Amino acid sequence: MGSELMQQIVNGLAAGAIYALIAVGYNLVFGLLELINFSHGHVYMVGTFVVLSLMDTGIPFPVAILGGLVIGAGLGMAVERFAYRPLRGANRIIPTVSAVAATLVLENAANIIWGPAARRFDTPLPKGSIEVLGVTLTTMHGIVFGTAAVLAFGLWLLVEKTPWGRSVRAIRDDLPTAQLMGIAVNRIVSSVYALGSILGVLAGVLFAAYYSTVYVGMGFTGTLNAFTAAVIGGIGSIKGSFIGGLTLGVVQALAAGFLSSGYMNAITFVILILFLIARPRGVVGRAEVSRA
Amino acid sequence: MTLAEPTTSLRGDLAVRAATVRYGGLTALDAFDLRVRGGSITGVIGPNGSGKSTLINIVAGITPVDSGSVVFEGADVTGLTVPKRASIGIARTFQAIRLFDSMSVLENVLIGATRNYRSSLAASVFRTPRLKKDDEVQRELAMEILASFGNRLLPRLSHPVGTLSYANRRRVEITRAFMLQPSLLLLDEPMAGMNPHESWELAEQLPGLLRDRDCSALIVEHKMDIITHLCSDVYVLDHGVEIAHGSPRDVVKDPAVEEAFLGIE
């Protein structure tokens, strides 16, 4: 029983690391303009399918990933440019509706191109495993957790320590003043959507490689998990969304292991609702400073 | 040895010509003329609602003029946007301080220099040598300007500006404006909210700061003694119209000015 619990926690941490990675990208974008970005999961789903299709034509895995990242970044920028930018400054419910529209377009396009059935996703990543105290640790556990942690840390450095990140935070604090200070707001916003999508597609590839599968429905689940992880951790906080992702992964794995995997989305919704009621700022969310 | 050339440079020279701004039925500025000569500090005083902030806003490009023009360094800039005007050297501070509250003193100041270096995502990811060099130069400039305020800001570089005193927030805003390396600085009631001691401290520091940076200034204030101390040339506005113009000494003696200010000073 003890080792079974440990095993579920390890599995949950790996799955959670993927959620965490989707969530940091999601949170980066969401925190910037505080627009609910419904299409984030769909962009990551399409990007992952692109990687699969490229590999089907014999293109090597790393090059295929690159292709998926380019398409994902392009899609993220396009969604921002056409679904959000024209509505910037409008009541927030309006871009939320156009976000749903963008999501439907992406989902239906994916259904037409790749079909509704789950597809096998095989990668040349090593498949070994070792046993420690009755708990199986696979190479994939390590790859998933390591990649997600390095990327999230890299993003944190980028946002907190570089001139680009400074501009991003200035826009997040006060967009009109940022504009008056000569920050190229549209260019920065566009690059944030591109980067968020790139992190999303990388998470999608990790997800597909970890579960050896890719399917259209992972778009919606991805957005739901990312949003929940972001709410747990705190909107606008990279550290918070990483912690939120790990927490969500472990809770889901425990629910799947000890109840039934059928309850996973239900559990996610319950957690989301509980946090929205009890602590909408999240675990490490920053207080609203400048928008009061 | 050659003689110094007569200065033909128009650096920092501003001319507002017959500027009129109407808000609905209210005329905020009525055919107003103003000149700020390069290197000078020109003051504008007037009661509340006299059109002072409107004047700053038409020069900064926030408020369009209904008629008239704004000429900067010899070129008509009436049609230019706010960022365009900033890029040709017009910087400003705001009457109600506008800083990025979650960011530190140094970060707020460096934001003012955004257009002086490449800060694209790619440059930041790859930490290009040019970016590192630019960053170094801008940080040096920031420290130099921050040092003009003595020890007010230097010990607080990493403090979030949200935690600073009002006067220090104003100093951060002024430093940020200088980071643009402007040739004209628009100061919209910079002493508002400061106590007399802080106001005078700033009044002592401003001329040197402007001189060191080869920058002229248009300052809007209603503290008459401060304007008298800082400015060589003063305009008095009331209801959008110039009621007096000249040296501070002459202006204060003007009967029209006394009448407009009765009960305020």
XYZ file of C-alpha atoms in Angstrom:
557
model
C 0.000 0.000 0.000
C 2.802 2.390 0.913
C 4.665 1.791 -2.309
C 1.442 1.948 -4.322
C 0.772 5.375 -2.834
C 4.345 6.421 -3.610
C 3.960 5.133 -7.167
C 0.794 7.190 -7.672
C 2.562 10.268 -6.315
C 5.488 9.771 -8.703
C 3.110 9.278 -11.639
C 1.164 12.309 -10.499
C 4.285 14.455 -10.304
C 5.196 13.540 -13.884
C 1.686 14.263 -15.175
C 1.624 17.334 -12.971
C 4.890 18.591 -14.462
C 3.191 18.555 -17.862
C 0.192 20.445 -16.469
C 2.631 22.822 -14.835
C 4.286 23.526 -18.164
C 0.963 24.139 -19.905
C -0.065 26.270 -16.954
C 3.007 28.529 -16.936
C 2.485 29.281 -20.620
C -1.204 29.774 -20.027
C -0.569 31.969 -17.017
C 1.994 34.084 -18.863
C -0.618 34.920 -21.469
C -3.544 35.154 -19.063
C -1.676 37.322 -16.583
C -0.660 39.802 -19.273
C -4.047 41.076 -20.406
C -6.240 39.051 -18.043
C -8.070 37.466 -20.932
C -9.226 33.899 -20.466
C -7.323 32.175 -23.218
C -9.565 29.252 -24.139
C -7.545 28.376 -27.199
C -4.290 27.681 -25.330
C -4.987 23.938 -25.022
C -6.133 23.729 -28.621
C -2.995 25.390 -29.907
C -0.969 22.844 -27.962
C -3.086 20.006 -29.340
C -2.690 21.156 -32.963
C 1.048 21.697 -32.474
C 1.423 18.166 -31.142
C -0.502 16.722 -34.116
C 1.787 18.673 -36.438
C 4.785 16.994 -34.754
C 3.115 13.609 -35.293
C 2.356 14.297 -38.964
C 5.897 15.483 -39.603
C 7.296 12.314 -37.988
C 4.909 10.249 -40.174
C 6.647 11.660 -43.245
C 9.980 10.445 -41.869
C 11.269 13.735 -40.494
C 13.419 13.108 -37.387
C 11.826 13.743 -33.974
C 13.791 16.913 -32.998
C 13.134 18.565 -36.377
C 9.464 17.585 -36.170
C 9.265 19.259 -32.731
C 10.749 22.407 -34.243
C 8.063 22.344 -36.938
C 5.347 21.935 -34.290
C 6.743 24.868 -32.310
C 6.756 27.142 -35.348
C 3.153 26.258 -36.226
C 2.093 26.561 -32.563
C 3.736 29.981 -32.177
C 2.118 31.132 -35.422
C -1.310 29.945 -34.288
C -0.938 31.635 -30.899
C 0.000 34.917 -32.579
C -2.851 34.580 -35.074
C -5.422 33.980 -32.319
C -4.142 37.076 -30.497
C -4.056 39.170 -33.658
C -7.519 38.280 -34.953
C -9.574 37.128 -31.950
C -8.240 39.382 -29.162
C -6.452 42.481 -30.415
C -9.439 44.048 -32.196
C -11.372 43.662 -28.926
C -8.737 44.962 -26.545
C -10.380 47.419 -24.189
C -13.838 45.955 -24.807
C -15.765 44.370 -21.945
C -13.907 41.177 -21.052
C -16.828 38.914 -21.846
C -16.500 39.815 -25.549
C -12.946 38.510 -26.162
C -13.973 35.481 -24.095
C -16.613 34.751 -26.729
C -14.177 35.253 -29.602
C -11.754 32.949 -27.755
C -14.410 30.228 -27.723
C -14.886 30.824 -31.454
C -11.138 30.471 -32.102
C -11.231 27.254 -30.079
C -14.076 25.814 -32.157
C -12.248 26.663 -35.380
C -9.088 24.917 -34.156
C -10.972 21.882 -32.820
C -12.982 21.348 -35.998
C -9.969 21.889 -38.227
C -8.094 19.275 -36.178
C -11.029 16.855 -36.467
C -11.073 17.279 -40.253
C -7.301 16.908 -40.654
C -6.482 14.204 -38.095
C -9.856 12.642 -37.284
C -11.534 12.200 -33.911
C -9.766 8.949 -33.004
C -6.752 8.876 -30.690
C -3.484 8.349 -32.562
C -0.407 6.496 -31.370
C 2.540 8.741 -30.640
C 5.878 6.914 -30.697
C 9.112 8.733 -30.017
C 12.723 7.625 -30.040
C 13.012 8.703 -26.386
C 14.625 6.024 -24.161
C 12.164 3.765 -22.328
C 14.235 2.345 -19.433
C 13.170 2.190 -15.819
C 14.607 1.438 -12.409
C 12.989 0.259 -9.203
C 13.603 2.190 -5.997
C 11.998 0.874 -2.799
C 9.210 -0.766 -4.776
C 8.509 2.362 -6.846
C 9.129 2.255 -10.592
C 10.914 5.322 -11.928
C 11.005 5.458 -15.728
C 13.296 7.477 -17.955
C 10.153 9.259 -19.161
C 9.407 10.363 -15.594
C 12.826 11.970 -15.533
C 12.582 13.534 -19.000
C 9.130 14.968 -18.375
C 9.943 16.358 -14.962
C 13.377 17.671 -15.960
C 12.187 19.365 -19.154
C 9.234 21.019 -17.468
C 11.319 22.264 -14.534
C 14.096 23.667 -16.757
C 11.638 25.402 -19.097
C 9.594 26.898 -16.264
C 12.761 28.168 -14.586
C 13.972 29.587 -17.910
C 10.679 31.406 -18.367
C 10.899 32.820 -14.860
C 14.406 34.143 -15.608
C 13.188 35.642 -18.864
C 10.268 37.452 -17.251
C 12.061 38.617 -14.110
C 15.567 39.348 -15.349
C 15.564 40.586 -18.949
C 14.530 43.814 -20.690
C 11.830 41.888 -22.561
C 10.424 40.600 -19.274
C 10.505 44.128 -17.869
C 8.328 45.320 -20.747
C 5.955 42.379 -20.208
C 5.550 43.218 -16.524
C 5.066 46.900 -17.303
C 2.218 46.041 -19.684
C 0.753 43.736 -17.036
C 0.864 46.546 -14.447
C -0.505 49.357 -16.584
C -0.913 49.014 -20.341
C -1.703 52.667 -21.225
C 1.310 53.975 -19.299
C 3.507 51.274 -20.860
C 2.414 52.569 -24.237
C 3.246 56.147 -23.232
C 6.712 54.963 -22.160
C 7.420 53.875 -25.718
C 6.994 50.126 -25.161
C 5.920 48.477 -28.412
C 2.873 46.948 -26.736
C 1.515 45.044 -29.738
C 4.883 43.492 -30.510
C 5.441 42.418 -26.907
C 1.913 41.002 -26.570
C 2.388 39.083 -29.791
C 5.688 37.626 -28.585
C 4.069 36.598 -25.288
C 1.397 34.630 -27.167
C 4.092 33.035 -29.324
C 6.153 32.041 -26.293
C 3.123 30.775 -24.373
C 2.186 28.619 -27.366
C 5.738 27.303 -27.720
C 5.705 26.191 -24.074
C 2.269 24.686 -24.699
C 3.412 22.657 -27.706
C 6.459 21.429 -25.779
C 4.106 20.332 -23.001
C 1.877 18.687 -25.612
C 4.804 16.706 -27.005
C 5.765 15.618 -23.472
C 2.166 14.613 -22.818
C 1.926 12.640 -26.075
C 5.286 10.981 -25.479
C 4.450 10.134 -21.843
C 1.075 8.552 -22.673
C 2.136 7.456 -26.204
C -1.028 8.996 -27.574
C -2.421 12.179 -29.065
C -6.103 13.053 -29.568
C -8.216 16.134 -30.327
C -9.902 16.056 -26.906
C -6.583 16.778 -25.171
C -7.077 20.418 -26.218
C -10.027 21.018 -23.909
C -8.571 18.918 -21.072
C -5.324 20.841 -21.465
C -7.026 24.210 -21.094
C -9.071 23.005 -18.126
C -6.005 21.622 -16.345
C -3.909 24.688 -17.140
C -6.616 27.040 -15.924
C -7.093 25.021 -12.723
C -3.340 24.855 -12.094
C -3.107 28.604 -12.663
C -5.974 29.266 -10.254
C -4.460 26.981 -7.600
C -1.091 28.665 -7.893
C -2.263 32.199 -8.503
C -2.897 34.134 -11.688
C 0.178 35.964 -12.906
C 2.677 33.885 -10.938
C 4.967 31.478 -12.780
C 6.107 29.842 -9.546
C 2.497 29.511 -8.452
C 1.287 27.878 -11.640
C 4.172 25.392 -11.510
C 3.238 24.406 -7.956
C -0.429 24.381 -8.983
C 0.314 22.025 -11.873
C 2.215 19.569 -9.683
C -0.519 19.641 -7.035
C -3.217 19.012 -9.614
C -1.225 16.139 -11.148
C -0.776 14.392 -7.809
C -4.415 14.846 -6.766
C -5.594 13.484 -10.125
C -3.223 10.516 -9.953
C -4.400 9.664 -6.444
C -8.027 9.962 -7.569
C -7.340 7.784 -10.604
C -5.388 5.229 -8.572
C -7.705 4.904 -5.599
C -11.112 5.826 -7.057
C -11.369 5.621 -10.835
C -9.709 7.465 -13.710
C -13.219 8.367 -14.865
C -13.371 10.929 -12.049
C -10.295 12.879 -13.185
C -12.066 15.788 -14.943
C -14.726 15.868 -12.239
C -12.043 16.145 -9.537
C -10.371 18.913 -11.524
C -13.618 20.868 -11.687
C -14.243 20.408 -7.962
C -10.759 21.712 -7.138
C -11.247 24.640 -9.515
C -14.569 25.591 -7.935
C -13.235 25.225 -4.378
C -10.290 27.507 -5.112
C -12.418 30.079 -6.919
C -14.691 30.244 -3.866
C -12.143 30.022 -1.066
C -8.959 31.529 -2.423
C -9.289 33.098 -5.881
C -5.850 34.680 -5.522
C -4.285 31.231 -5.380
C -1.471 29.961 -3.180
C 1.154 32.539 -4.172
C -0.935 34.895 -6.308
C 0.013 38.534 -6.223
C -2.541 40.941 -4.837
C -4.069 43.304 -7.325
C -1.808 46.320 -7.058
C -2.499 48.669 -9.879
C -5.872 47.845 -11.303
C -8.001 48.565 -8.305
C 41.988 78.443 -32.413
C 38.564 78.911 -33.920
C 35.784 80.923 -32.473
C 32.878 78.996 -31.053
C 30.229 78.794 -33.710
C 27.084 80.765 -33.000
C 24.543 78.241 -31.850
C 22.047 77.565 -34.595
C 20.845 74.414 -32.861
C 17.187 74.339 -32.003
C 17.667 71.589 -29.413
C 14.841 71.666 -26.918
C 13.074 74.582 -28.618
C 9.280 74.507 -28.442
C 6.690 76.819 -29.959
C 2.964 76.510 -29.410
C 1.141 78.661 -31.933
C -2.436 79.892 -31.557
C -3.444 76.600 -29.980
C -7.137 76.175 -29.330
C -8.705 73.190 -27.555
C -12.419 72.865 -26.925
C -14.143 70.275 -24.800
C -17.745 70.487 -25.891
C -18.827 74.017 -25.033
C -15.775 74.702 -22.861
C -12.713 76.342 -24.386
C -9.750 74.940 -22.439
C -7.148 76.823 -24.481
C -7.969 79.815 -26.622
C -5.478 80.773 -29.364
C -2.634 80.345 -26.908
C 0.960 81.119 -27.899
C 3.996 79.896 -25.985
C 7.707 79.580 -26.581
C 10.246 77.496 -24.691
C 13.766 78.378 -25.789
C 16.390 75.657 -25.911
C 18.082 75.241 -22.531
C 15.568 77.378 -20.663
C 13.032 76.545 -17.987
C 9.703 78.099 -18.831
C 6.891 78.168 -16.316
C 3.146 78.235 -16.648
C 0.978 79.192 -13.701
C -2.719 79.690 -13.338
C -5.643 78.749 -11.152
C -7.121 75.251 -11.307
C -8.973 74.658 -14.546
C -7.077 77.423 -16.349
C -5.822 75.061 -19.075
C -2.352 74.199 -17.720
C -2.695 70.440 -18.010
C -4.330 70.779 -21.409
C -1.245 72.686 -22.529
C 1.051 69.876 -21.360
C -1.193 67.334 -23.061
C -1.175 69.054 -26.449
C 2.618 69.226 -26.374
C 2.906 65.572 -25.333
C 0.414 64.610 -28.040
C -2.312 63.195 -25.802
C -4.847 65.916 -26.574
C -5.262 67.042 -30.195
C -5.583 70.761 -30.908
C -8.726 71.997 -32.635
C -6.656 74.665 -34.336
C -3.126 76.016 -34.093
C 0.112 74.078 -34.096
C 2.915 72.640 -32.003
C 6.405 73.180 -33.389
C 9.312 71.300 -31.841
C 12.922 72.009 -32.788
C 11.719 73.773 -35.922
C 9.456 70.970 -37.154
C 5.677 70.903 -37.018
C 4.759 67.969 -34.758
C 1.039 68.731 -34.460
C 0.051 65.482 -36.162
C 2.506 63.179 -34.380
C 1.399 60.484 -31.948
C 2.550 60.283 -28.322
C 5.234 57.603 -28.935
C 6.485 59.519 -31.988
C 6.888 62.687 -29.944
C 8.632 60.752 -27.200
C 11.021 59.335 -29.774
C 12.034 62.804 -30.979
C 12.856 63.900 -27.436
C 9.725 65.084 -25.620
C 9.475 63.419 -22.196
C 7.000 64.089 -19.427
C 5.872 63.423 -15.903
C 2.241 63.102 -14.896
C 0.245 65.182 -12.453
C -1.055 61.943 -10.936
C 2.089 59.814 -10.755
C 2.017 56.843 -13.129
C 4.540 54.190 -12.154
C 4.562 50.411 -12.435
C 3.800 49.595 -8.823
C 4.855 45.945 -8.736
C 8.278 46.793 -10.161
C 11.382 48.080 -8.409
C 12.806 51.596 -8.523
C 15.563 50.599 -10.936
C 13.198 48.655 -13.192
C 10.766 51.560 -13.407
C 13.615 53.853 -14.316
C 14.961 51.476 -16.983
C 11.490 51.253 -18.555
C 11.996 54.892 -19.490
C 14.929 53.821 -21.664
C 13.022 51.094 -23.510
C 13.311 52.799 -26.843
C 17.061 53.264 -26.418
C 17.761 49.597 -26.827
C 16.579 46.392 -28.407
C 14.472 44.483 -25.940
C 12.866 41.912 -28.235
C 12.103 38.406 -26.991
C 14.786 36.900 -29.230
C 17.459 39.336 -28.017
C 16.515 38.576 -24.411
C 16.479 34.776 -24.901
C 19.889 34.722 -26.561
C 21.332 37.549 -24.461
C 22.971 39.129 -27.486
C 26.203 41.059 -26.876
C 24.476 44.201 -28.098
C 21.718 43.798 -25.548
C 24.242 43.314 -22.741
C 26.136 46.405 -23.856
C 22.951 48.494 -24.118
C 21.836 47.274 -20.728
C 25.151 48.263 -19.176
C 25.031 51.742 -20.716
C 21.432 52.348 -19.610
C 22.100 51.135 -16.063
C 25.052 53.488 -15.822
C 22.922 56.396 -17.028
C 20.188 55.413 -14.553
C 22.627 55.429 -11.641
C 23.990 58.791 -12.728
C 20.548 60.414 -12.774
C 19.403 58.651 -9.591
C 22.500 60.011 -7.848
C 21.275 63.566 -8.562
C 18.735 63.043 -5.787
C 21.468 62.306 -3.275
C 20.566 59.410 -1.045
C 16.832 59.570 -1.644
C 16.673 56.712 -4.153
C 20.116 55.067 -4.262
C 19.537 52.923 -1.139
C 16.120 51.831 -2.470
C 16.948 50.577 -5.970
C 15.337 47.175 -5.457
C 12.307 48.382 -3.469
C 8.947 48.074 -5.229
C 7.877 51.653 -6.035
C 4.502 50.940 -4.439
C 6.236 51.080 -1.043
C 7.914 54.477 -1.562
C 6.903 57.835 -0.166
C 5.066 60.210 -2.469
C 8.115 62.435 -2.965
C 10.296 59.453 -3.845
C 7.729 58.186 -6.325
C 7.889 61.597 -7.982
C 11.695 61.410 -8.096
C 11.453 57.978 -9.761
C 9.091 59.405 -12.338
C 11.419 62.304 -13.117
C 14.388 59.929 -13.432
C 12.364 57.710 -15.753
C 11.555 60.729 -17.937
C 15.251 61.630 -18.161
C 16.074 58.065 -19.243
C 14.444 58.851 -22.572
C 17.340 61.302 -23.030
C 14.898 64.044 -23.926
C 15.690 67.545 -25.134
C 12.426 68.854 -23.672
C 10.920 67.784 -20.356
C 7.284 68.497 -19.552
C 6.690 68.668 -15.795
C 3.017 68.627 -14.839
C 2.840 69.936 -11.263
C 5.943 68.044 -10.121
C 5.700 69.445 -6.600
C 2.054 68.485 -6.098
C 1.743 66.430 -2.916
C 5.228 67.347 -1.693
C 5.794 69.264 1.526
C 7.610 72.635 1.296
C 10.946 71.106 2.270
C 10.704 68.430 -0.443
C 9.466 70.954 -2.989
C 12.468 73.204 -2.408
C 14.866 70.295 -2.488
C 13.545 69.365 -5.938
C 13.590 73.015 -7.047
C 17.296 73.136 -6.118
C 18.086 69.929 -8.017
C 16.115 70.442 -11.227
C 18.181 73.202 -12.903
C 21.417 71.209 -12.564
C 19.769 68.033 -13.811
C 18.387 69.821 -16.859
C 21.682 71.552 -17.586
C 23.691 68.327 -17.316
C 21.338 66.610 -19.733
C 21.163 69.575 -22.136
C 17.404 69.674 -21.761
C 14.875 72.477 -21.640
C 11.728 72.299 -19.545
C 8.140 73.422 -19.514
C 6.884 73.369 -15.953
C 3.325 73.781 -14.798
C 2.908 74.615 -11.116
C 0.789 76.690 -8.857
C 3.424 77.330 -6.236
C 4.424 80.836 -7.297
C 7.648 81.019 -5.275
C 8.929 77.825 -6.884
C 8.192 79.135 -10.375
C 9.924 82.406 -9.534
C 12.989 80.504 -8.408
C 13.164 78.107 -11.373
C 12.015 79.999 -14.416
C 13.381 82.820 -16.520
C 10.132 83.175 -18.394
C 6.601 82.750 -17.064
C 3.180 82.589 -18.672
C 0.054 83.164 -16.628
C -3.034 81.358 -17.841
C -6.620 81.970 -16.884
C -9.602 80.363 -18.590
C -7.383 79.230 -21.443
C -6.082 82.712 -22.226
C -2.708 84.312 -21.516
C -3.220 87.117 -19.021
C 0.451 87.902 -18.469
C 3.864 86.897 -19.788
C 7.374 87.903 -18.855
C 10.008 87.520 -16.166
C 8.667 86.170 -12.868
C 9.410 89.512 -11.187
C 7.283 91.471 -13.654
C 4.511 88.951 -13.798
C 3.801 88.903 -10.072
C 3.331 92.685 -10.113
C 0.759 92.528 -12.914
C -2.679 93.624 -11.665
C -4.439 91.070 -13.877
C -2.408 88.313 -12.238
C -3.208 89.538 -8.758
C -6.873 89.499 -9.634
C -6.780 85.966 -11.068
C -4.892 84.649 -8.068
C -6.870 86.480 -5.438
C -7.849 83.964 -2.813
C -5.524 81.261 -4.108
C -2.092 82.342 -2.977
